[in-house]
């Protein structure tokens, strides 16, 4: 008799089938849409963490791309490029999404894709992505290996001839692929020619120099084309025949006294010269430089613009201060971390408050709840503290001016203490509840506001209009200690009972998390606006310019506002 099994649990066949590649989960999201396909693309598409979610995500992308393009082609093009990883900005880490969207562009708007290849290679730091696009169009899938491995030379294999025949056949019969292939080779050829000319010119200048001390005065401007150009006979070259196309454009066919070399001889000679006279000479200067110092024609040794500005102010006196030159959280960086510029940063803050926001009556009758707990990283912490301080200083009513609310279950309405900006920042930072994941009792928050208004005999028009919550949590249930719908009804009843009618402060929760995988959803909570977005100067500016009335479209516009997006164009 068979021994009895200790425990049996029946599972759904769907749970098993999801493990198979042929199983495709439903694509529509369960949460509400924004009513704008561009906003849906922007907020919904984040890098998934499981194969099932990844496939659903790609299906969603393919479903909404045509809708978004019909709604606004240029914005959709920017959103496609926004899927590309940017370690220093609001770009997302969704490589498969970008590759899939680029394929969609090739099949539906091939001229637009081709015209934007230089912008993708330059503004988005990605010659690699250009190679991936061409490979994916040819093979119908993303490369199994990194492009770094694919571009390195490999030993002769039987498959190499078959690969070359496949690439040549596609090139000859598919005009759209041929157009893309030619423009990719043009891009590399143009950049390599410029790079090697700059290299030779600098080499000549150094040879003519009288002293080695002059070396630091020279600046070699290079792209990274040589770093990503496929090596001759590499796997990528065998797959696409790209290096041959690049080589022949840099080294054209020889014609001498009526003699013209044949195609095969030209290809062999050009490929050898590409390696010997271009790629190999450019290896050394590229390897010597770390990071992006010589990439994208940017000299990263230049001083930070904010620091340079403050140094100029310090040298020139108060007349040099430009009220709107720096954002609040950038100012407090120098108050904390730069003793030699702390005084001028304090002056910058004072002028900013007086000449910009007070004169424009910005953020009048608003309060801030600042999350300064241990889970707040440096940038979110600086933004939370800076905006909390700014909002407190812009209030006109004595009941609200210079006040801030603590982020915990037993909130307090505190008057910020300190004689200067640094001490005030320190005071706000010390309001930490010491709880790693604290929640806020919002009914108590509104009780504090109502009590202060009643004690100060404030009229309804003097009541707080907005309460800003600066935190790193997006889900409202994560930070609310109680059921908000129940709290909100009680809050409205209390305000009405005290003679304030429907004048109930609006709650604005800003998720300051630097996590690019955050997925926003339209807020369904009454009296609450949820804001989420990777912190950029543009987003903070939008928040300040709009008096805190910032919505999903503002977040998307801020993410797509950097200069690199402005070079993108729609042509078909």
Coordinates of C-alpha atoms in Angstrom, one line a residue:
X1 CA 0.0 0.0 0.0
X2 CA 1.4 3.4 -1.0
X3 CA 2.4 5.7 1.9
X4 CA 0.0 8.6 2.3
X5 CA 1.2 12.0 1.3
X6 CA 1.4 14.5 4.2
X7 CA -0.4 17.3 2.4
X8 CA -2.0 18.0 -0.9
X9 CA -3.0 21.4 -2.3
X10 CA -4.9 21.7 -5.5
X11 CA -3.8 24.5 -7.7
X12 CA -5.3 26.1 -10.8
X13 CA -4.1 24.9 -14.2
X14 CA -3.6 28.6 -15.1
X15 CA -0.9 28.8 -12.4
X16 CA 1.0 26.0 -14.2
X17 CA 0.4 27.3 -17.7
X18 CA 1.9 30.7 -16.9
X19 CA 5.3 29.1 -16.7
X20 CA 5.2 28.3 -20.4
X21 CA 6.3 30.8 -23.0
X22 CA 3.1 30.4 -25.1
X23 CA 1.0 31.6 -22.2
X24 CA 0.2 35.3 -22.6
X25 CA -1.5 37.0 -19.7
X26 CA -4.2 39.6 -20.3
X27 CA -2.7 43.1 -21.1
X28 CA -5.2 45.7 -19.8
X29 CA -4.3 47.0 -16.4
X30 CA -6.7 46.5 -13.6
X31 CA -6.3 50.0 -12.3
X32 CA -8.1 53.0 -13.9
X33 CA -6.6 54.8 -16.9
X34 CA -5.7 58.4 -17.1
X35 CA -8.0 59.1 -20.1
X36 CA -4.9 60.0 -22.2
X37 CA -3.0 57.2 -23.9
X38 CA 0.3 59.1 -23.6
X39 CA -0.1 59.4 -19.9
X40 CA -1.0 55.7 -19.7
X41 CA 2.2 54.8 -21.5
X42 CA 4.3 57.1 -19.3
X43 CA 3.1 55.9 -16.0
X44 CA 2.3 52.3 -16.7
X45 CA 5.4 51.2 -18.4
X46 CA 8.0 50.3 -15.8
X47 CA 10.6 47.5 -15.9
X48 CA 8.7 44.3 -14.8
X49 CA 10.4 41.8 -12.5
X50 CA 9.0 38.5 -13.8
X51 CA 8.7 36.9 -17.2
X52 CA 4.9 36.9 -17.0
X53 CA 4.7 40.6 -16.1
X54 CA 7.3 41.4 -18.8
X55 CA 5.2 39.8 -21.5
X56 CA 2.0 41.6 -20.2
X57 CA 4.0 44.8 -20.2
X58 CA 5.1 44.4 -23.8
X59 CA 1.6 43.6 -24.8
X60 CA 0.3 46.7 -23.1
X61 CA 3.0 48.7 -25.0
X62 CA 2.0 47.3 -28.3
X63 CA -1.7 48.0 -27.5
X64 CA -1.2 51.6 -26.6
X65 CA 1.5 52.8 -29.0
X66 CA -0.9 53.3 -31.9
X67 CA -3.4 55.0 -29.6
X68 CA -0.7 57.3 -28.2
X69 CA 0.7 58.1 -31.6
X70 CA -2.7 59.1 -32.9
X71 CA -3.1 61.3 -29.9
X72 CA 0.3 63.0 -30.1
X73 CA 3.1 61.6 -32.3
X74 CA 5.9 63.8 -30.9
X75 CA 5.1 63.1 -27.3
X76 CA 4.9 59.4 -28.1
X77 CA 8.3 59.5 -29.7
X78 CA 9.7 61.1 -26.6
X79 CA 8.0 58.5 -24.4
X80 CA 9.7 55.7 -26.5
X81 CA 13.1 57.3 -25.8
X82 CA 12.1 57.8 -22.2
X83 CA 12.1 54.0 -21.9
X84 CA 15.8 54.0 -22.4
X85 CA 17.9 53.8 -19.2
X86 CA 19.4 57.1 -18.0
X87 CA 21.4 56.8 -14.8
X88 CA 21.3 60.6 -14.2
X89 CA 17.7 61.5 -15.2
X90 CA 14.1 60.4 -15.5
X91 CA 14.6 57.8 -18.1
X92 CA 13.3 54.3 -17.3
X93 CA 15.1 51.0 -17.1
X94 CA 13.0 49.2 -19.7
X95 CA 15.3 47.9 -22.4
X96 CA 12.9 45.4 -23.9
X97 CA 10.2 48.1 -24.0
X98 CA 12.5 50.5 -25.9
X99 CA 13.6 47.8 -28.3
X100 CA 10.0 46.7 -29.0
X101 CA 8.9 50.3 -29.5
X102 CA 11.8 50.9 -31.9
X103 CA 10.7 47.9 -33.9
X104 CA 7.2 49.3 -34.0
X105 CA 8.6 52.6 -35.3
X106 CA 10.5 50.8 -38.0
X107 CA 7.4 49.0 -39.3
X108 CA 5.1 52.0 -39.0
X109 CA 7.2 55.1 -39.2
X110 CA 10.6 54.1 -40.6
X111 CA 11.7 57.6 -41.6
X112 CA 11.0 58.9 -38.1
X113 CA 13.2 56.2 -36.6
X114 CA 16.0 56.8 -39.0
X115 CA 16.0 60.6 -38.6
X116 CA 16.3 60.2 -34.9
X117 CA 19.2 57.8 -34.8
X118 CA 21.8 60.5 -34.2
X119 CA 19.6 61.9 -31.3
X120 CA 19.4 58.4 -29.8
X121 CA 23.1 57.9 -30.1
X122 CA 24.0 61.3 -28.7
X123 CA 21.4 62.7 -26.3
X124 CA 20.6 59.2 -24.9
X125 CA 24.2 58.1 -24.8
X126 CA 23.5 55.0 -26.8
X127 CA 25.4 53.9 -29.9
X128 CA 24.7 50.5 -28.4
X129 CA 21.0 51.0 -28.7
X130 CA 21.4 51.8 -32.4
X131 CA 23.1 48.5 -32.9
X132 CA 20.4 46.7 -31.0
X133 CA 17.7 48.3 -33.1
X134 CA 19.3 47.1 -36.3
X135 CA 20.0 43.6 -34.9
X136 CA 16.4 43.3 -33.7
X137 CA 14.9 44.4 -37.0
X138 CA 17.0 41.8 -38.8
X139 CA 16.7 38.9 -36.4
X140 CA 13.2 39.6 -35.0
X141 CA 14.4 39.4 -31.4
X142 CA 16.8 41.0 -28.9
X143 CA 20.4 39.7 -28.9
X144 CA 21.1 36.8 -26.5
X145 CA 24.5 38.2 -25.8
X146 CA 25.5 41.7 -24.8
X147 CA 26.4 43.9 -27.8
X148 CA 29.9 44.2 -26.3
X149 CA 30.5 40.5 -26.9
X150 CA 28.7 40.6 -30.3
X151 CA 31.0 43.3 -31.6
X152 CA 34.2 41.5 -30.7
X153 CA 36.0 39.4 -33.3
X154 CA 35.3 35.6 -33.2
X155 CA 36.8 32.5 -34.8
X156 CA 35.6 31.3 -38.2
X157 CA 32.5 29.1 -38.0
X158 CA 30.3 27.4 -40.5
X159 CA 27.4 29.6 -39.5
X160 CA 29.2 32.9 -40.5
X161 CA 28.6 32.4 -44.2
X162 CA 24.9 31.6 -43.6
X163 CA 24.6 34.7 -41.4
X164 CA 26.1 36.9 -44.1
X165 CA 23.9 35.5 -46.8
X166 CA 20.8 36.1 -44.7
X167 CA 21.9 39.7 -44.0
X168 CA 22.6 40.4 -47.7
X169 CA 19.3 38.9 -48.8
X170 CA 17.4 41.1 -46.4
X171 CA 19.4 44.1 -47.4
X172 CA 18.6 43.6 -51.1
X173 CA 14.9 42.7 -50.9
X174 CA 13.7 45.0 -48.0
X175 CA 13.9 48.7 -48.8
X176 CA 13.0 49.7 -45.3
X177 CA 15.7 47.6 -43.7
X178 CA 18.2 48.8 -46.3
X179 CA 17.3 52.4 -45.5
X180 CA 17.9 51.8 -41.8
X181 CA 21.1 49.8 -42.4
X182 CA 22.5 52.6 -44.6
X183 CA 21.7 55.3 -42.1
X184 CA 23.2 53.4 -39.2
X185 CA 26.4 53.0 -41.2
X186 CA 26.3 56.7 -42.1
X187 CA 26.1 57.6 -38.4
X188 CA 29.1 55.5 -37.5
X189 CA 31.1 56.6 -40.6
X190 CA 30.5 60.3 -40.0
X191 CA 31.4 60.0 -36.3
X192 CA 34.5 57.9 -36.9
X193 CA 35.8 60.2 -39.6
X194 CA 35.4 63.2 -37.3
X195 CA 37.0 61.4 -34.4
X196 CA 40.1 60.2 -36.3
X197 CA 40.5 63.7 -37.9
X198 CA 40.4 65.3 -34.4
X199 CA 42.8 62.7 -33.1
X200 CA 45.3 63.3 -35.9
X201 CA 45.0 67.0 -35.5
X202 CA 45.7 66.9 -31.8
X203 CA 48.6 64.5 -32.4
X204 CA 50.1 67.0 -34.9
X205 CA 49.7 69.9 -32.5
X206 CA 51.4 68.0 -29.7
X207 CA 54.3 67.0 -32.0
X208 CA 54.8 70.7 -32.8
X209 CA 54.6 71.8 -29.2
X210 CA 57.8 73.1 -27.6
X211 CA 56.9 71.7 -24.1
X212 CA 55.1 68.8 -22.5
X213 CA 53.6 71.3 -20.1
X214 CA 51.2 72.4 -22.9
X215 CA 49.4 69.0 -22.9
X216 CA 46.8 70.1 -20.3
X217 CA 45.7 72.8 -22.7
X218 CA 44.6 70.4 -25.4
X219 CA 41.1 68.8 -25.5
X220 CA 40.4 65.8 -27.7
X221 CA 36.8 65.7 -28.7
X222 CA 35.6 62.2 -29.4
X223 CA 32.3 60.3 -29.7
X224 CA 32.1 56.7 -28.6
X225 CA 31.6 55.4 -32.1
X226 CA 34.9 53.5 -32.0
X227 CA 34.0 51.9 -28.8
X228 CA 30.8 50.4 -30.3
X229 CA 31.7 50.0 -33.9
X230 CA 31.5 46.2 -34.7
X231 CA 34.9 44.6 -35.2
X232 CA 35.6 43.1 -38.6
X233 CA 34.5 39.4 -38.6
X234 CA 32.7 39.8 -35.2
X235 CA 29.4 38.0 -34.7
X236 CA 27.5 41.2 -35.0
X237 CA 29.3 42.0 -38.3
X238 CA 28.6 38.6 -39.7
X239 CA 24.9 39.1 -38.7
X240 CA 24.5 42.6 -40.2
X241 CA 27.5 43.2 -42.5
X242 CA 27.7 46.6 -40.9
X243 CA 31.4 47.1 -40.5
X244 CA 31.9 46.6 -44.2
X245 CA 29.4 49.3 -45.0
X246 CA 31.1 51.7 -42.5
X247 CA 34.5 50.9 -43.8
X248 CA 33.6 51.5 -47.5
X249 CA 32.1 54.9 -46.6
X250 CA 35.3 56.0 -44.8
X251 CA 37.6 54.5 -47.5
X252 CA 36.0 54.8 -50.9
X253 CA 36.9 52.7 -53.9
X254 CA 40.2 53.5 -55.6
X255 CA 40.1 54.8 -59.2
X256 CA 43.5 55.4 -61.0
X257 CA 44.1 56.1 -64.7
X258 CA 40.9 54.4 -65.7
X259 CA 41.4 51.4 -63.4
X260 CA 38.8 50.8 -60.6
X261 CA 39.2 48.1 -58.0
X262 CA 36.5 45.5 -57.9
X263 CA 33.9 45.2 -55.1
X264 CA 35.6 42.3 -53.3
X265 CA 39.0 44.0 -53.2
X266 CA 37.5 47.3 -52.1
X267 CA 35.6 45.6 -49.2
X268 CA 38.7 43.8 -48.0
X269 CA 41.0 46.8 -48.2
X270 CA 38.4 49.1 -46.5
X271 CA 37.8 46.7 -43.7
X272 CA 41.5 46.3 -43.0
X273 CA 42.0 50.1 -43.0
X274 CA 39.1 50.6 -40.7
X275 CA 40.7 48.4 -38.1
X276 CA 44.3 49.6 -38.6
X277 CA 43.8 53.4 -39.2
X278 CA 40.7 54.2 -37.2
X279 CA 39.5 51.7 -34.6
X280 CA 42.9 50.7 -33.2
X281 CA 44.3 54.3 -32.9
X282 CA 41.2 55.5 -31.1
X283 CA 41.3 52.6 -28.6
X284 CA 43.9 54.2 -26.4
X285 CA 42.4 57.6 -25.8
X286 CA 39.0 56.1 -25.2
X287 CA 40.3 53.6 -22.7
X288 CA 42.3 56.2 -20.8
X289 CA 39.2 58.2 -20.1
X290 CA 36.8 57.0 -17.4
X291 CA 33.1 57.7 -17.4
X292 CA 31.8 60.1 -20.0
X293 CA 34.5 62.8 -19.9
X294 CA 35.2 62.6 -23.6
X295 CA 31.7 61.4 -24.6
X296 CA 29.1 63.6 -26.2
X297 CA 31.5 66.5 -26.6
X298 CA 31.0 67.7 -23.0
X299 CA 33.8 68.8 -20.8
X300 CA 32.9 67.4 -17.4
X301 CA 35.7 69.2 -15.7
X302 CA 33.7 72.4 -15.8
X303 CA 32.4 73.5 -12.4
X304 CA 28.9 72.7 -11.3
X305 CA 26.7 75.6 -12.6
X306 CA 25.2 76.2 -9.1
X307 CA 28.6 76.4 -7.4
X308 CA 30.0 78.6 -10.2
X309 CA 27.0 81.0 -9.8
X310 CA 27.4 81.2 -6.0
X311 CA 31.2 81.8 -6.3
X312 CA 30.4 84.7 -8.7
X313 CA 27.8 86.1 -6.2
X314 CA 30.4 85.9 -3.4
X315 CA 32.9 87.7 -5.5
X316 CA 30.5 90.4 -6.7
X317 CA 28.3 91.2 -3.8
X318 CA 24.5 91.2 -3.4
X319 CA 23.9 93.1 -6.6
X320 CA 24.8 89.9 -8.5
X321 CA 22.1 87.7 -6.8
X322 CA 19.5 86.5 -9.2
X323 CA 16.4 85.6 -7.3
X324 CA 15.3 82.6 -9.4
X325 CA 18.8 81.3 -10.2
X326 CA 18.6 78.2 -7.9
X327 CA 16.0 75.8 -6.7
X328 CA 15.3 75.5 -2.9
X329 CA 16.8 72.1 -2.4
X330 CA 19.9 73.1 -4.4
X331 CA 20.4 76.0 -2.0
X332 CA 20.3 74.0 1.2
X333 CA 22.9 71.6 -0.3
X334 CA 25.4 74.4 0.0
X335 CA 24.1 75.5 3.4
X336 CA 25.0 72.1 4.7
X337 CA 28.0 70.9 2.7
X338 CA 30.0 74.0 1.7
X339 CA 31.2 76.3 4.5
X340 CA 32.9 78.8 2.2
X341 CA 29.6 79.3 0.3
X342 CA 27.1 78.9 3.1
X343 CA 26.7 82.6 3.8
X344 CA 26.0 83.4 0.1
X345 CA 23.6 80.4 -0.1
X346 CA 21.7 81.9 2.9
X347 CA 21.4 85.2 1.0
X348 CA 20.2 83.4 -2.1
X349 CA 17.4 81.8 -0.1
X350 CA 16.3 85.1 1.4
X351 CA 16.2 86.8 -2.0
X352 CA 14.4 83.9 -3.5
X353 CA 11.7 84.0 -0.9
X354 CA 11.2 87.7 -0.9
X355 CA 11.6 88.6 -4.6
X356 CA 10.0 85.5 -6.2
X357 CA 7.5 83.7 -4.2
X358 CA 6.2 86.4 -1.7
X359 CA 5.7 89.0 -4.5
X360 CA 3.8 86.4 -6.6
X361 CA 1.7 85.3 -3.5
X362 CA 2.8 81.7 -4.1
X363 CA 1.7 79.0 -1.6
X364 CA -0.3 81.4 0.5
X365 CA -2.1 79.6 3.3
X366 CA -0.5 76.2 2.8
X367 CA 1.2 73.8 5.2
X368 CA 3.7 70.9 4.8
X369 CA 4.1 67.5 6.4
X370 CA 7.7 66.6 6.0
X371 CA 8.8 63.0 6.1
X372 CA 12.4 63.1 7.5
X373 CA 12.5 59.5 8.6
X374 CA 15.5 57.2 8.2
X375 CA 14.2 55.7 4.9
X376 CA 14.5 59.1 3.2
X377 CA 17.6 59.2 1.0
X378 CA 19.7 62.3 0.4
X379 CA 17.8 63.9 -2.5
X380 CA 14.3 63.2 -1.3
X381 CA 15.3 64.4 2.2
X382 CA 16.7 67.7 0.8
X383 CA 13.5 68.3 -1.3
X384 CA 11.3 67.5 1.7
X385 CA 13.1 69.8 4.0
X386 CA 13.5 72.6 1.5
X387 CA 10.0 72.7 0.3
X388 CA 8.6 72.3 3.8
X389 CA 10.7 75.4 4.9
X390 CA 9.7 77.4 1.8
X391 CA 6.0 76.7 2.3
X392 CA 6.2 77.7 5.9
X393 CA 7.9 81.0 5.1
X394 CA 5.4 82.0 2.4
X395 CA 2.4 82.0 4.7
X396 CA 0.9 85.4 5.6
X397 CA -1.3 84.4 8.6
X398 CA 0.5 84.3 12.0
X399 CA -1.4 81.1 12.7
X400 CA 0.4 79.4 9.8
X401 CA 3.6 81.3 9.2
X402 CA 6.8 79.5 10.0
X403 CA 4.9 76.3 10.9
X404 CA 5.3 72.7 9.8
X405 CA 3.5 69.4 10.7
X406 CA 5.4 66.3 11.8
X407 CA 5.1 63.0 9.9
X408 CA 3.7 60.5 12.5
X409 CA 0.7 59.0 14.1
X410 CA 0.6 61.8 16.7
X411 CA 1.3 64.8 14.5
X412 CA 2.2 68.2 15.9
X413 CA 2.0 71.7 14.4
X414 CA 5.4 73.1 15.2
X415 CA 6.9 76.6 14.8
X416 CA 10.3 76.1 13.1
X417 CA 13.1 77.2 15.4
X418 CA 16.5 78.7 14.3
X419 CA 18.3 81.9 13.6
X420 CA 19.5 81.1 10.1
X421 CA 18.7 78.7 7.3
X422 CA 21.1 76.0 8.5
X423 CA 19.6 75.8 12.0
X424 CA 16.1 75.8 10.6
X425 CA 17.0 72.9 8.3
X426 CA 18.5 71.1 11.2
X427 CA 15.3 71.6 13.2
X428 CA 13.1 70.1 10.5
X429 CA 15.5 67.1 10.1
X430 CA 15.2 66.5 13.9
X431 CA 11.4 65.9 13.6
X432 CA 12.1 62.3 12.7
X433 CA 9.6 60.0 14.5
X434 CA 12.3 57.4 14.8
X435 CA 9.9 54.9 13.1
X436 CA 11.3 53.2 10.0
X437 CA 7.9 53.1 8.3
X438 CA 5.6 55.6 10.0
X439 CA 2.0 56.3 9.2
X440 CA 0.2 59.6 9.6
X441 CA -3.2 60.1 11.4
X442 CA -4.6 62.6 9.0
X443 CA -7.7 63.2 11.0
X444 CA -5.4 64.5 13.8
X445 CA -3.6 66.6 11.2
X446 CA -6.9 68.3 10.3
X447 CA -7.9 68.6 13.9
X448 CA -4.7 70.6 14.5
X449 CA -5.4 72.9 11.6
X450 CA -9.0 73.4 12.7
X451 CA -8.0 74.1 16.3
X452 CA -5.4 76.7 15.2
X453 CA -8.0 78.4 12.9
X454 CA -10.6 78.6 15.7
X455 CA -8.1 79.9 18.3
X456 CA -7.0 82.5 15.8
X457 CA -10.6 83.5 14.9
X458 CA -9.7 83.0 11.2
X459 CA -12.3 83.5 8.5
X460 CA -12.9 80.8 5.9
X461 CA -10.7 82.7 3.4
X462 CA -7.9 82.6 5.9
X463 CA -8.1 78.8 6.2
X464 CA -5.3 76.5 4.9
X465 CA -6.1 75.6 1.3
X466 CA -3.5 72.8 0.7
X467 CA -1.6 70.4 2.9
X468 CA 1.5 69.0 1.1
X469 CA 2.9 65.7 2.2
X470 CA 6.5 65.1 1.1
X471 CA 7.4 61.4 1.5
X472 CA 8.8 58.5 -0.5
X473 CA 5.6 56.4 -0.4
X474 CA 3.1 56.6 -3.2
X475 CA 0.3 54.3 -2.1
X476 CA -1.9 56.5 0.1
X477 CA -2.8 53.5 2.3
X478 CA 0.9 53.1 3.1
X479 CA 1.0 56.4 4.9
X480 CA -2.6 56.8 6.2
X481 CA -3.1 55.4 9.7
X482 CA -6.8 55.1 9.2
X483 CA -9.4 54.5 6.5
X484 CA -9.3 57.8 4.6
X485 CA -12.9 57.8 3.4
X486 CA -14.1 57.5 7.0
X487 CA -11.6 60.1 8.1
X488 CA -12.6 62.5 5.3
X489 CA -16.3 62.4 6.2
X490 CA -15.5 63.2 9.8
X491 CA -13.1 66.0 8.8
X492 CA -15.7 67.7 6.6
X493 CA -18.3 67.4 9.4
X494 CA -16.0 69.0 11.9
X495 CA -15.1 71.9 9.6
X496 CA -18.7 72.6 8.8
X497 CA -19.6 72.5 12.5
X498 CA -17.0 75.2 13.3
X499 CA -18.4 77.5 10.6
X500 CA -16.0 76.8 7.7
X501 CA -18.5 75.1 5.5
X502 CA -16.9 73.3 2.6
X503 CA -13.5 75.0 3.1
X504 CA -11.6 71.9 3.8
X505 CA -7.8 71.8 3.0
X506 CA -6.9 69.7 0.0
X507 CA -4.3 67.0 0.6
X508 CA -1.4 66.8 -1.9
X509 CA 0.9 63.8 -1.5
X510 CA 4.2 63.9 -3.4
X511 CA 6.1 60.6 -3.7
X512 CA 9.8 61.8 -3.8
X513 CA 11.2 58.3 -4.4
X514 CA 14.1 58.0 -6.8
X515 CA 12.8 54.5 -7.7
X516 CA 12.1 54.7 -11.5
X517 CA 9.9 51.6 -11.3
X518 CA 7.2 53.5 -9.4
X519 CA 3.9 53.1 -11.2
X520 CA 1.4 55.9 -10.8
X521 CA -2.4 55.4 -10.8
X522 CA -5.2 58.0 -11.0
X523 CA -6.1 58.9 -7.4
X524 CA -9.6 57.8 -6.4
X525 CA -9.5 59.2 -2.9
X526 CA -11.7 62.3 -2.3
X527 CA -9.9 65.4 -1.4
X528 CA -6.5 64.0 -2.3
X529 CA -4.1 64.5 -5.2
X530 CA -1.3 62.0 -5.6
X531 CA 1.9 63.1 -7.3
X532 CA 4.8 60.8 -8.3
X533 CA 7.8 61.4 -10.4
X534 CA 11.6 61.0 -10.5
X535 CA 13.0 64.2 -8.9
X536 CA 14.3 66.6 -11.6
X537 CA 14.9 70.3 -11.6
X538 CA 12.1 70.6 -14.2
X539 CA 9.6 68.8 -12.0
X540 CA 10.4 70.9 -8.9
X541 CA 10.2 74.1 -11.1
X542 CA 6.8 72.9 -12.4
X543 CA 5.6 72.3 -8.8
X544 CA 6.7 75.8 -7.7
X545 CA 5.4 77.6 -10.8
X546 CA 2.0 76.0 -10.5
X547 CA 1.6 76.8 -6.8
X548 CA 1.6 73.1 -6.0
X549 CA -1.3 72.4 -8.4
X550 CA 0.6 69.7 -10.3
X551 CA -1.0 66.8 -12.1
X552 CA 0.1 63.7 -14.1
X553 CA 0.5 65.7 -17.3
X554 CA 2.9 68.1 -15.5
X555 CA 5.0 65.1 -14.3
X556 CA 5.2 63.7 -17.9
X557 CA 6.0 67.1 -19.4
X558 CA 8.8 67.6 -16.8
X559 CA 10.3 64.2 -17.6
X560 CA 10.3 65.0 -21.3
X561 CA 11.5 68.6 -21.1
X562 CA 15.3 68.0 -21.0
X563 CA 17.2 69.3 -24.0
X564 CA 17.9 65.8 -25.4
X565 CA 14.2 65.3 -26.1
X566 CA 14.0 68.6 -28.0
X567 CA 16.1 67.1 -30.9
X568 CA 13.6 64.4 -31.6
X569 CA 11.4 64.9 -34.7
X570 CA 8.5 63.2 -36.4
X571 CA 8.7 63.0 -40.2
X572 CA 6.2 60.3 -41.2

